[in-house]
Amino acid sequence: MPRLSLSWLGLGPLAASPWLLLLLVGASWLLARVLAWTYTFYDNCCRLRCFPQPPKRNWFWSHLGLIRSSEEGLLYTQDLARTYGDVWGWWVGPWHAVICIFYPTFIKPVLFAPAAIAPKDMVFYSFLKPWLGDGLLLSGGDKWSRHRRMLTPAFHFNILKTYVRIFNDSVNIMHAKWKCLASEGSAHLDMFEHISLMTLDSLQKCVFSFNSDCQEKPSEYISGVLELSALVRKRDEQIFLYMDSLYHLTSEGQRFRRVCRLVHDFTDSIIQERRRTLPDQGLDDLLKAKAKVKTLDFIDVLLLAKDEDGKELSDEDIRAEVDTFIDPNLSGCLSGHDTTASGLSWVLYNLARHPEHQERCRQEVRELLRDREPKEIEWDNLAQMPFLTMCIKESLRLHPPAVGTSQRCTQDIVLPDGRVIPKGVTCVISIFGTHHNPSVWPDAEVYDPFRFDPENTKERSPLAFIPFSAGPRNCIGQTFAMTEMKVVLALTLLRFRVLPAGEEPRRKPELILRAEGGLWLRVEPLSVGPQ
């Protein structure tokens, strides 16, 4: 019987047996892994048969490509929900199973599962990691829990109070531009463009105490943030660039890395300078000291934050949280600039289409500020605009900035009807679909702010309305977002009449809910201008 010769490796015949043994062990291990994966896949397929599924394109692509990021894609998704019920299955390629959920009862076991059992699905979010690092959006396990506890004081109402002045100032700058553009009658504006710059302006002041004047002149940092968002959106549409090794070979991948360095260098320089100058005192003392001179910003709070063991956040941790707060993208969170801009743009669109609701909001604000000069919104006013708040919530229902969120189950999750979502399967919580579900919201496509009258919400599930997501990983900055939206909307309606412009916009769900070609409205100045 001939023996294996390994002379080409420089080894003699006597060394053949150990190498053969190693080869056998490796092949056995590989075969065991393949068999284990095959069994798990077959078992999951059997367990997923209880979830109805739409017809597939073919065996390889399965359902991939059937839902587009377009108006037609949203309508198709709604048709699927009406046809296949509130929970149904979907296959991305031949191997990757997804469960889509459109109803509050079935949402609860997933969103309220511990973060370790239903963490965010990282297929898409991994694209953001080189930019956003291990912030609240992308981290998991103990690190996420620790950071969540440490960041909670940053959104205490005593700190949020100081931001109201910033919101007033930033919207005043935007309104001055609008008044100039409308000097000859009315201005035809893309709301996303103008409001995105305004929210970025506000966030930089709240996070860094940095005035970039980005509403009036170009900013390298702001251009970088906007370009990174665009590059991530584009990569998401190119499935063959999902692998980092391929993406980094492309010109866009190399550009993404260069812009990441630019944005990180900006944030790092501010953190290091602030760490050198921050006084050695507690948060309460700092609040008192800065109340007289300037707003306490986000970085100040993070630099002072300590966990139960007295450990501080590293500079890298702070940078990740700052970058996440500036632009969280598809996080189910409205505190970033793009998501807040989407929410504000769509509420102005809805009020333009319903002038009766717009006028009632305007009268509410006028009554609130009738004896005040200059006309500015203060913290205590936020609870005194109930109808305006109802209008914002109804717009967030119809046009939620984040159309969905996805979790990957690390354990089996049992639904209320006894069906089981197997371990390893991705769950997509359709925020848009739940908000438009006719079994939850009668006349779901109608804009009706009175749905959020306190008398009408008593019997409704709290998970019927989830623009900020829900459960342990809900949006930590939702009060910040609602505060900014109320200030901006109140002052806008006080100073301008908002009117439709041209054709109905076509919705475009990307990282956030946009409109194809921009969301265009007309604004007409009223008698009260920016102060």
Short mmCIF file of C-alpha atoms in Angstrom, two decimals:
data_model
loop_
_atom_site.label_atom_id
_atom_site.label_comp_id
_atom_site.label_asym_id
_atom_site.label_seq_id
_atom_site.Cartn_x
_atom_site.Cartn_y
_atom_site.Cartn_z
CA MET A 1 0.00 0.00 0.00
CA PRO A 2 1.66 3.29 -1.07
CA ARG A 3 2.32 5.87 1.66
CA LEU A 4 1.58 9.56 1.31
CA SER A 5 4.69 11.52 0.33
CA LEU A 6 5.05 14.97 1.84
CA SER A 7 8.45 15.66 0.38
CA TRP A 8 7.13 18.82 -1.27
CA LEU A 9 6.67 20.16 2.28
CA GLY A 10 10.17 19.15 3.22
CA LEU A 11 8.84 16.30 5.39
CA GLY A 12 9.74 12.66 5.06
CA PRO A 13 7.44 9.61 4.81
CA LEU A 14 7.53 9.09 8.59
CA ALA A 15 5.69 12.37 9.08
CA ALA A 16 2.77 11.24 6.91
CA SER A 17 0.67 9.73 9.68
CA PRO A 18 0.37 12.88 11.88
CA TRP A 19 -0.55 14.96 8.85
CA LEU A 20 -3.15 12.43 7.77
CA LEU A 21 -4.57 12.46 11.30
CA LEU A 22 -4.74 16.27 11.28
CA LEU A 23 -6.47 16.18 7.90
CA LEU A 24 -9.01 13.66 9.16
CA VAL A 25 -9.71 15.74 12.28
CA GLY A 26 -10.18 18.89 10.19
CA ALA A 27 -12.47 17.15 7.71
CA SER A 28 -14.50 15.59 10.54
CA TRP A 29 -14.89 18.97 12.24
CA LEU A 30 -16.00 20.59 8.98
CA LEU A 31 -18.46 17.77 8.27
CA ALA A 32 -19.89 18.03 11.80
CA ARG A 33 -20.38 21.79 11.37
CA VAL A 34 -22.10 21.29 8.01
CA LEU A 35 -24.38 18.59 9.42
CA ALA A 36 -25.21 20.72 12.49
CA TRP A 37 -26.00 23.75 10.30
CA THR A 38 -28.09 21.59 7.93
CA TYR A 39 -30.08 20.15 10.84
CA THR A 40 -30.64 23.61 12.38
CA PHE A 41 -31.70 25.03 9.02
CA TYR A 42 -34.10 22.13 8.36
CA ASP A 43 -35.52 22.38 11.89
CA ASN A 44 -36.07 26.15 11.51
CA CYS A 45 -37.77 25.62 8.13
CA CYS A 46 -40.17 23.16 9.75
CA ARG A 47 -40.89 25.51 12.67
CA LEU A 48 -41.42 28.49 10.35
CA ARG A 49 -44.17 26.71 8.38
CA CYS A 50 -46.75 28.08 10.81
CA PHE A 51 -46.06 31.58 9.44
CA PRO A 52 -47.73 32.33 6.08
CA GLN A 53 -45.39 33.39 3.27
CA PRO A 54 -45.95 35.25 -0.01
CA PRO A 55 -44.93 33.51 -3.25
CA LYS A 56 -41.17 33.57 -3.89
CA ARG A 57 -39.43 34.86 -7.02
CA ASN A 58 -37.46 31.59 -7.28
CA TRP A 59 -35.57 29.15 -5.05
CA PHE A 60 -32.35 31.22 -4.98
CA TRP A 61 -33.50 34.83 -4.63
CA SER A 62 -36.63 33.84 -2.70
CA HIS A 63 -38.36 37.16 -1.78
CA LEU A 64 -35.28 39.34 -2.24
CA GLY A 65 -36.01 42.35 -4.44
CA LEU A 66 -39.80 42.16 -4.19
CA ILE A 67 -39.98 45.13 -1.81
CA ARG A 68 -38.40 48.30 -3.16
CA SER A 69 -37.49 51.53 -1.34
CA SER A 70 -40.29 53.41 -3.05
CA GLU A 71 -43.95 54.42 -2.79
CA GLU A 72 -44.86 51.17 -4.55
CA GLY A 73 -42.77 49.21 -2.06
CA LEU A 74 -44.67 50.68 0.88
CA LEU A 75 -48.02 49.93 -0.77
CA TYR A 76 -46.90 46.37 -1.60
CA THR A 77 -45.92 45.79 2.02
CA GLN A 78 -49.34 46.97 3.17
CA ASP A 79 -50.99 44.60 0.68
CA LEU A 80 -48.93 41.72 2.06
CA ALA A 81 -50.04 42.55 5.60
CA ARG A 82 -53.70 42.58 4.52
CA THR A 83 -53.28 39.26 2.68
CA TYR A 84 -51.06 37.29 5.05
CA GLY A 85 -51.97 38.75 8.42
CA ASP A 86 -50.13 40.51 11.20
CA VAL A 87 -47.14 38.14 11.26
CA TRP A 88 -45.66 36.52 8.17
CA GLY A 89 -42.45 35.00 6.88
CA TRP A 90 -39.98 36.31 4.33
CA TRP A 91 -36.80 34.84 2.88
CA VAL A 92 -33.77 36.89 1.83
CA GLY A 93 -32.02 34.48 -0.47
CA PRO A 94 -32.26 30.71 0.12
CA TRP A 95 -30.94 30.71 3.71
CA HIS A 96 -31.89 33.87 5.61
CA ALA A 97 -35.36 33.84 7.22
CA VAL A 98 -37.14 36.99 8.41
CA ILE A 99 -40.35 37.33 10.41
CA CYS A 100 -42.29 40.54 9.72
CA ILE A 101 -44.59 41.83 12.50
CA PHE A 102 -47.36 44.40 12.07
CA TYR A 103 -49.48 44.14 15.23
CA PRO A 104 -48.95 45.37 18.83
CA THR A 105 -49.72 42.04 20.51
CA PHE A 106 -46.96 40.29 18.57
CA ILE A 107 -44.53 43.19 18.81
CA LYS A 108 -44.36 43.07 22.61
CA PRO A 109 -42.48 39.73 23.06
CA VAL A 110 -39.74 40.94 20.71
CA LEU A 111 -39.30 44.58 21.73
CA PHE A 112 -39.62 43.83 25.45
CA ALA A 113 -37.25 40.88 25.38
CA PRO A 114 -33.95 41.62 27.16
CA ALA A 115 -31.46 43.34 24.89
CA ALA A 116 -29.24 40.25 24.96
CA ILE A 117 -32.06 38.03 23.64
CA ALA A 118 -33.22 40.34 20.84
CA PRO A 119 -30.27 42.56 19.91
CA LYS A 120 -30.30 44.64 16.75
CA ASP A 121 -29.70 42.67 13.58
CA MET A 122 -26.23 43.72 12.46
CA VAL A 123 -26.46 42.89 8.73
CA PHE A 124 -27.23 46.53 7.93
CA TYR A 125 -26.01 48.22 11.10
CA SER A 126 -22.50 46.86 10.56
CA PHE A 127 -22.16 49.41 7.74
CA LEU A 128 -22.39 52.16 10.36
CA LYS A 129 -19.85 50.69 12.79
CA PRO A 130 -16.69 52.32 11.35
CA TRP A 131 -18.48 55.67 11.70
CA LEU A 132 -20.58 55.32 14.86
CA GLY A 133 -18.44 52.86 16.79
CA ASP A 134 -19.84 51.08 19.85
CA GLY A 135 -22.41 53.70 20.82
CA LEU A 136 -25.90 52.91 22.09
CA LEU A 137 -27.14 52.18 18.57
CA LEU A 138 -24.63 49.40 17.81
CA SER A 139 -23.34 48.07 21.12
CA GLY A 140 -24.85 45.13 22.97
CA GLY A 141 -24.73 43.15 26.20
CA ASP A 142 -23.13 44.60 29.31
CA LYS A 143 -21.52 47.47 27.42
CA TRP A 144 -24.87 48.65 26.11
CA SER A 145 -26.46 48.39 29.59
CA ARG A 146 -23.59 50.32 31.19
CA HIS A 147 -23.67 53.10 28.59
CA ARG A 148 -27.45 53.37 28.73
CA ARG A 149 -27.31 53.95 32.49
CA MET A 150 -24.48 56.48 32.15
CA LEU A 151 -26.18 58.45 29.37
CA THR A 152 -29.60 58.71 30.98
CA PRO A 153 -28.66 61.86 33.01
CA ALA A 154 -27.80 63.63 29.74
CA PHE A 155 -31.52 63.73 28.95
CA HIS A 156 -32.73 64.89 32.36
CA PHE A 157 -35.24 67.72 32.09
CA ASN A 158 -32.88 70.11 33.92
CA ILE A 159 -30.45 69.74 31.03
CA LEU A 160 -33.10 69.69 28.29
CA LYS A 161 -34.47 72.99 29.63
CA THR A 162 -31.25 74.74 28.63
CA TYR A 163 -31.55 73.48 25.04
CA VAL A 164 -34.86 75.28 24.39
CA ARG A 165 -32.99 78.57 23.90
CA ILE A 166 -30.81 76.89 21.26
CA PHE A 167 -33.86 75.57 19.40
CA ASN A 168 -35.34 79.07 19.35
CA ASP A 169 -32.12 80.59 18.01
CA SER A 170 -31.65 77.98 15.28
CA VAL A 171 -35.21 78.21 14.01
CA ASN A 172 -34.94 82.02 14.00
CA ILE A 173 -32.00 81.76 11.59
CA MET A 174 -33.98 79.44 9.31
CA HIS A 175 -37.02 81.71 9.40
CA ALA A 176 -34.91 84.75 8.51
CA LYS A 177 -33.79 82.87 5.39
CA TRP A 178 -37.41 81.97 4.56
CA LYS A 179 -38.55 85.54 4.99
CA CYS A 180 -35.84 86.72 2.62
CA LEU A 181 -36.74 84.06 0.04
CA ALA A 182 -40.43 84.95 0.34
CA SER A 183 -39.91 88.71 0.17
CA GLU A 184 -41.87 88.87 -3.06
CA GLY A 185 -44.82 86.74 -1.96
CA SER A 186 -44.21 83.10 -1.11
CA ALA A 187 -41.24 80.77 -1.18
CA HIS A 188 -41.17 77.31 -2.75
CA LEU A 189 -38.96 75.23 -0.42
CA ASP A 190 -37.67 71.69 -0.04
CA MET A 191 -38.44 71.19 3.64
CA PHE A 192 -35.93 68.37 4.07
CA GLU A 193 -33.06 70.54 2.90
CA HIS A 194 -33.84 73.55 5.10
CA ILE A 195 -34.91 71.67 8.22
CA SER A 196 -31.98 69.23 8.07
CA LEU A 197 -29.52 72.13 8.21
CA MET A 198 -31.47 73.71 11.04
CA THR A 199 -31.52 70.52 13.13
CA LEU A 200 -27.79 69.98 12.46
CA ASP A 201 -27.16 73.55 13.62
CA SER A 202 -29.10 72.87 16.84
CA LEU A 203 -27.40 69.57 17.50
CA GLN A 204 -23.89 70.96 17.12
CA LYS A 205 -24.72 73.65 19.67
CA CYS A 206 -26.32 71.15 22.07
CA VAL A 207 -23.57 68.54 21.69
CA PHE A 208 -20.41 70.64 21.26
CA SER A 209 -21.42 74.22 22.16
CA PHE A 210 -20.07 74.81 18.65
CA ASN A 211 -21.55 77.34 16.23
CA SER A 212 -20.72 76.26 12.68
CA ASP A 213 -23.10 78.73 10.97
CA CYS A 214 -23.98 75.73 8.78
CA GLN A 215 -27.36 77.27 7.84
CA GLU A 216 -25.58 80.20 6.21
CA LYS A 217 -22.24 78.85 4.96
CA PRO A 218 -20.64 75.47 4.14
CA SER A 219 -19.13 73.41 6.98
CA GLU A 220 -16.58 70.65 6.38
CA TYR A 221 -17.85 68.65 9.37
CA ILE A 222 -21.51 68.99 8.32
CA SER A 223 -20.64 68.06 4.73
CA GLY A 224 -18.87 64.99 6.11
CA VAL A 225 -21.87 63.87 8.18
CA LEU A 226 -24.21 64.30 5.20
CA GLU A 227 -21.83 62.45 2.87
CA LEU A 228 -21.46 59.51 5.27
CA SER A 229 -25.26 59.19 5.46
CA ALA A 230 -25.49 59.20 1.67
CA LEU A 231 -22.71 56.60 1.28
CA VAL A 232 -24.37 54.25 3.79
CA ARG A 233 -27.72 54.60 1.99
CA LYS A 234 -26.07 53.81 -1.34
CA ARG A 235 -24.21 50.77 0.01
CA ASP A 236 -27.45 49.36 1.44
CA GLU A 237 -28.84 49.21 -2.11
CA GLN A 238 -25.82 47.24 -3.47
CA ILE A 239 -25.98 43.74 -2.00
CA PHE A 240 -22.66 42.68 -3.58
CA LEU A 241 -20.88 45.38 -1.53
CA TYR A 242 -22.14 44.08 1.82
CA MET A 243 -18.75 42.40 2.37
CA ASP A 244 -16.29 44.88 3.89
CA SER A 245 -13.36 43.42 1.96
CA LEU A 246 -15.07 44.19 -1.36
CA TYR A 247 -16.51 47.55 -0.32
CA HIS A 248 -13.14 48.90 0.85
CA LEU A 249 -11.67 48.17 -2.59
CA THR A 250 -14.15 50.50 -4.27
CA SER A 251 -13.72 54.26 -4.61
CA GLU A 252 -16.82 54.79 -2.46
CA GLY A 253 -15.46 52.53 0.29
CA GLN A 254 -12.17 54.43 0.32
CA ARG A 255 -14.04 57.73 0.37
CA PHE A 256 -16.15 56.47 3.31
CA ARG A 257 -13.01 55.74 5.34
CA ARG A 258 -11.47 59.15 4.56
CA VAL A 259 -14.63 61.04 5.58
CA CYS A 260 -14.90 58.92 8.75
CA ARG A 261 -11.42 60.08 9.73
CA LEU A 262 -12.38 63.71 9.08
CA VAL A 263 -15.52 63.48 11.25
CA HIS A 264 -13.69 61.56 14.00
CA ASP A 265 -10.81 64.06 14.06
CA PHE A 266 -13.27 66.90 14.58
CA THR A 267 -15.04 65.14 17.47
CA ASP A 268 -11.77 63.95 19.05
CA SER A 269 -10.28 67.45 19.07
CA ILE A 270 -13.29 68.87 20.90
CA ILE A 271 -13.37 66.02 23.45
CA GLN A 272 -9.66 66.35 24.24
CA GLU A 273 -9.85 70.14 24.56
CA ARG A 274 -12.91 69.90 26.80
CA ARG A 275 -11.31 67.24 28.99
CA ARG A 276 -8.36 69.57 29.61
CA THR A 277 -10.57 72.49 30.59
CA LEU A 278 -13.43 70.75 32.40
CA PRO A 279 -13.34 71.59 36.10
CA ASP A 280 -13.00 68.81 38.63
CA GLN A 281 -16.53 69.02 39.99
CA GLY A 282 -19.79 67.09 40.00
CA LEU A 283 -22.71 67.44 37.61
CA ASP A 284 -24.84 69.51 40.02
CA ASP A 285 -22.03 72.02 40.61
CA LEU A 286 -21.35 72.24 36.88
CA LEU A 287 -25.03 72.85 36.16
CA LYS A 288 -25.06 75.82 38.55
CA ALA A 289 -21.81 77.24 37.17
CA LYS A 290 -22.79 76.98 33.52
CA ALA A 291 -26.36 78.21 33.95
CA LYS A 292 -24.99 81.75 34.13
CA VAL A 293 -22.61 81.59 31.20
CA LYS A 294 -23.69 79.00 28.61
CA THR A 295 -25.62 75.83 27.98
CA LEU A 296 -24.33 72.61 29.48
CA ASP A 297 -23.65 70.49 26.42
CA PHE A 298 -23.75 66.76 25.75
CA ILE A 299 -19.96 66.31 25.92
CA ASP A 300 -19.82 67.97 29.36
CA VAL A 301 -22.30 65.44 30.72
CA LEU A 302 -20.51 62.46 29.16
CA LEU A 303 -17.13 63.59 30.51
CA LEU A 304 -18.60 63.72 34.01
CA ALA A 305 -20.52 60.43 33.74
CA LYS A 306 -19.40 57.54 35.97
CA ASP A 307 -20.74 54.04 36.41
CA GLU A 308 -21.45 52.23 39.68
CA ASP A 309 -17.75 51.45 40.10
CA GLY A 310 -16.69 55.05 39.52
CA LYS A 311 -15.31 54.36 36.02
CA GLU A 312 -15.57 57.06 33.37
CA LEU A 313 -16.26 56.76 29.65
CA SER A 314 -13.16 56.67 27.46
CA ASP A 315 -12.62 59.30 24.76
CA GLU A 316 -13.47 56.64 22.16
CA ASP A 317 -16.73 55.80 23.97
CA ILE A 318 -17.67 59.49 24.13
CA ARG A 319 -16.94 59.95 20.43
CA ALA A 320 -19.17 56.98 19.57
CA GLU A 321 -22.07 58.36 21.61
CA VAL A 322 -21.64 61.86 20.16
CA ASP A 323 -21.53 60.58 16.58
CA THR A 324 -24.57 58.39 17.25
CA PHE A 325 -26.50 61.30 18.74
CA ILE A 326 -25.69 63.55 15.79
CA ASP A 327 -26.89 61.01 13.23
CA PRO A 328 -28.43 57.75 14.50
CA ASN A 329 -30.02 56.99 11.13
CA LEU A 330 -32.25 53.90 11.24
CA SER A 331 -32.32 53.46 14.98
CA GLY A 332 -35.95 53.80 15.78
CA CYS A 333 -34.88 57.01 17.40
CA LEU A 334 -35.73 60.63 16.56
CA SER A 335 -32.98 62.47 18.38
CA GLY A 336 -30.58 62.71 15.44
CA HIS A 337 -30.68 65.51 12.91
CA ASP A 338 -31.97 63.53 9.93
CA THR A 339 -34.76 61.72 11.75
CA THR A 340 -35.97 64.87 13.51
CA ALA A 341 -35.87 66.72 10.18
CA SER A 342 -37.99 63.98 8.62
CA GLY A 343 -40.57 64.18 11.43
CA LEU A 344 -40.78 67.98 11.19
CA SER A 345 -40.97 68.01 7.39
CA TRP A 346 -43.84 65.55 7.29
CA VAL A 347 -45.85 67.30 10.01
CA LEU A 348 -45.60 70.55 8.02
CA TYR A 349 -46.73 68.63 4.95
CA ASN A 350 -49.74 67.21 6.80
CA LEU A 351 -50.71 70.61 8.19
CA ALA A 352 -50.35 72.16 4.73
CA ARG A 353 -52.89 69.62 3.47
CA HIS A 354 -55.23 70.30 6.41
CA PRO A 355 -55.43 74.08 6.84
CA GLU A 356 -58.15 73.76 9.51
CA HIS A 357 -55.75 71.89 11.81
CA GLN A 358 -52.93 74.28 10.93
CA GLU A 359 -55.03 77.29 11.88
CA ARG A 360 -56.10 75.72 15.18
CA CYS A 361 -52.42 75.09 16.06
CA ARG A 362 -51.60 78.69 15.13
CA GLN A 363 -54.34 80.09 17.36
CA GLU A 364 -53.15 77.89 20.23
CA VAL A 365 -49.62 79.31 19.92
CA ARG A 366 -50.84 82.89 19.52
CA GLU A 367 -52.94 82.60 22.65
CA LEU A 368 -49.97 81.19 24.54
CA LEU A 369 -47.55 83.95 23.48
CA ARG A 370 -49.93 86.90 23.10
CA ASP A 371 -48.27 89.14 25.71
CA ARG A 372 -44.70 88.00 25.26
CA GLU A 373 -41.92 89.84 23.45
CA PRO A 374 -39.85 88.55 21.84
CA LYS A 375 -42.04 85.66 20.70
CA GLU A 376 -40.13 82.63 21.91
CA ILE A 377 -41.09 79.22 23.26
CA GLU A 378 -39.99 78.42 26.81
CA TRP A 379 -39.73 75.09 28.58
CA ASP A 380 -42.91 75.62 30.58
CA ASN A 381 -44.87 76.24 27.35
CA LEU A 382 -44.27 72.74 26.02
CA ALA A 383 -47.10 71.20 28.05
CA GLN A 384 -49.46 74.06 27.11
CA MET A 385 -49.84 73.16 23.43
CA PRO A 386 -52.04 70.03 23.53
CA PHE A 387 -53.48 70.28 20.02
CA LEU A 388 -50.11 70.98 18.42
CA THR A 389 -48.76 67.92 20.25
CA MET A 390 -51.64 65.81 18.91
CA CYS A 391 -50.85 67.01 15.37
CA ILE A 392 -47.19 66.01 15.76
CA LYS A 393 -48.10 62.54 17.03
CA GLU A 394 -50.61 61.91 14.25
CA SER A 395 -47.98 62.90 11.68
CA LEU A 396 -45.46 60.54 13.33
CA ARG A 397 -48.09 57.83 13.00
CA LEU A 398 -48.72 58.44 9.30
CA HIS A 399 -45.10 59.23 8.41
CA PRO A 400 -42.77 57.66 11.01
CA PRO A 401 -39.16 58.70 10.24
CA ALA A 402 -37.91 55.17 10.99
CA VAL A 403 -40.17 52.79 9.06
CA GLY A 404 -38.96 49.72 10.93
CA THR A 405 -36.42 48.15 13.23
CA SER A 406 -34.88 44.69 13.16
CA GLN A 407 -33.77 42.32 15.92
CA ARG A 408 -31.97 38.99 15.65
CA CYS A 409 -33.25 36.40 18.11
CA THR A 410 -30.50 34.74 20.14
CA GLN A 411 -33.11 32.51 21.82
CA ASP A 412 -36.51 31.18 20.83
CA ILE A 413 -39.23 33.81 21.34
CA VAL A 414 -42.78 32.61 22.02
CA LEU A 415 -45.61 34.73 20.59
CA PRO A 416 -48.95 35.16 22.43
CA ASP A 417 -50.72 32.69 20.09
CA GLY A 418 -48.18 29.96 20.86
CA ARG A 419 -46.13 30.19 17.66
CA VAL A 420 -42.36 30.33 18.15
CA ILE A 421 -39.80 32.50 16.39
CA PRO A 422 -36.73 30.23 16.31
CA LYS A 423 -33.31 31.21 17.54
CA GLY A 424 -31.20 32.85 14.82
CA VAL A 425 -34.14 34.28 12.87
CA THR A 426 -34.36 38.03 12.21
CA CYS A 427 -37.52 39.87 13.32
CA VAL A 428 -38.53 43.03 11.49
CA ILE A 429 -40.89 45.22 13.50
CA SER A 430 -42.72 47.29 10.89
CA ILE A 431 -43.33 50.65 12.55
CA PHE A 432 -44.90 51.97 9.34
CA GLY A 433 -47.04 48.85 8.94
CA THR A 434 -48.27 48.91 12.54
CA HIS A 435 -49.11 52.61 12.28
CA HIS A 436 -51.13 51.92 9.11
CA ASN A 437 -52.75 48.68 10.25
CA PRO A 438 -56.54 49.15 9.78
CA SER A 439 -57.32 46.65 12.54
CA VAL A 440 -55.47 48.95 14.96
CA TRP A 441 -56.28 52.35 13.41
CA PRO A 442 -59.71 52.77 11.75
CA ASP A 443 -59.41 54.87 8.56
CA ALA A 444 -55.67 54.44 8.95
CA GLU A 445 -54.74 56.58 5.93
CA VAL A 446 -56.65 59.62 7.20
CA TYR A 447 -54.79 62.38 9.08
CA ASP A 448 -56.83 62.82 12.27
CA PRO A 449 -55.04 64.45 15.26
CA PHE A 450 -57.99 63.65 17.53
CA ARG A 451 -56.85 60.03 17.62
CA PHE A 452 -54.40 61.30 20.26
CA ASP A 453 -56.94 63.08 22.40
CA PRO A 454 -56.43 61.58 25.88
CA GLU A 455 -59.99 60.25 25.86
CA ASN A 456 -59.31 58.30 22.65
CA THR A 457 -56.07 56.67 23.79
CA LYS A 458 -57.32 54.91 26.92
CA GLU A 459 -58.25 51.61 25.26
CA ARG A 460 -55.43 51.58 22.70
CA SER A 461 -52.33 49.45 23.13
CA PRO A 462 -49.24 51.56 23.89
CA LEU A 463 -47.47 49.53 21.18
CA ALA A 464 -49.89 50.74 18.50
CA PHE A 465 -47.81 53.95 18.30
CA ILE A 466 -44.05 53.37 18.39
CA PRO A 467 -42.17 56.10 16.46
CA PHE A 468 -39.49 55.96 19.20
CA SER A 469 -39.53 52.15 19.28
CA ALA A 470 -40.30 50.61 22.71
CA GLY A 471 -38.94 48.33 25.39
CA PRO A 472 -35.43 48.34 26.87
CA ARG A 473 -33.87 49.71 23.64
CA ASN A 474 -36.32 52.53 23.00
CA CYS A 475 -35.06 55.96 21.97
CA ILE A 476 -33.22 57.55 24.88
CA GLY A 477 -33.57 60.98 23.26
CA GLN A 478 -37.32 61.01 22.60
CA THR A 479 -38.00 63.90 25.00
CA PHE A 480 -35.22 65.88 23.33
CA ALA A 481 -36.78 65.19 19.92
CA MET A 482 -40.33 66.11 20.95
CA THR A 483 -39.07 69.28 22.61
CA GLU A 484 -37.30 70.41 19.45
CA MET A 485 -40.25 69.52 17.24
CA LYS A 486 -42.70 71.50 19.39
CA VAL A 487 -40.48 74.60 19.47
CA VAL A 488 -39.81 74.55 15.72
CA LEU A 489 -43.41 73.84 14.73
CA ALA A 490 -44.91 76.43 17.09
CA LEU A 491 -42.65 79.25 15.89
CA THR A 492 -43.05 78.24 12.23
CA LEU A 493 -46.85 78.36 12.38
CA LEU A 494 -46.74 81.63 14.31
CA ARG A 495 -44.73 83.29 11.55
CA PHE A 496 -45.68 81.49 8.32
CA ARG A 497 -48.62 79.93 6.56
CA VAL A 498 -47.61 76.59 5.05
CA LEU A 499 -49.25 75.56 1.76
CA PRO A 500 -49.03 72.56 -0.59
CA ALA A 501 -46.83 72.94 -3.67
CA GLY A 502 -47.49 70.94 -6.81
CA GLU A 503 -48.05 67.20 -6.97
CA GLU A 504 -48.40 64.85 -4.04
CA PRO A 505 -44.95 63.61 -2.90
CA ARG A 506 -43.98 59.99 -3.40
CA ARG A 507 -42.71 58.48 -0.15
CA LYS A 508 -39.24 56.93 -0.21
CA PRO A 509 -38.22 54.73 2.75
CA GLU A 510 -34.44 54.80 3.03
CA LEU A 511 -32.56 55.10 6.33
CA ILE A 512 -35.43 57.46 7.14
CA LEU A 513 -38.75 58.19 5.42
CA ARG A 514 -38.05 60.77 2.72
CA ALA A 515 -39.84 62.00 -0.38
CA GLU A 516 -38.60 61.37 -3.91
CA GLY A 517 -37.09 64.58 -5.24
CA GLY A 518 -37.61 66.40 -1.92
CA LEU A 519 -40.67 67.44 0.06
CA TRP A 520 -41.70 70.75 -1.48
CA LEU A 521 -44.05 73.22 0.24
CA ARG A 522 -44.84 76.93 -0.06
CA VAL A 523 -44.48 79.29 2.90
CA GLU A 524 -46.08 82.74 3.17
CA PRO A 525 -44.91 85.15 5.90
CA LEU A 526 -47.55 86.29 8.38
CA SER A 527 -47.56 89.57 10.25
CA VAL A 528 -45.24 88.35 13.03
CA GLY A 529 -41.68 87.84 11.79
CA PRO A 530 -38.63 86.35 13.51
CA GLN A 531 -37.45 88.38 16.44
#
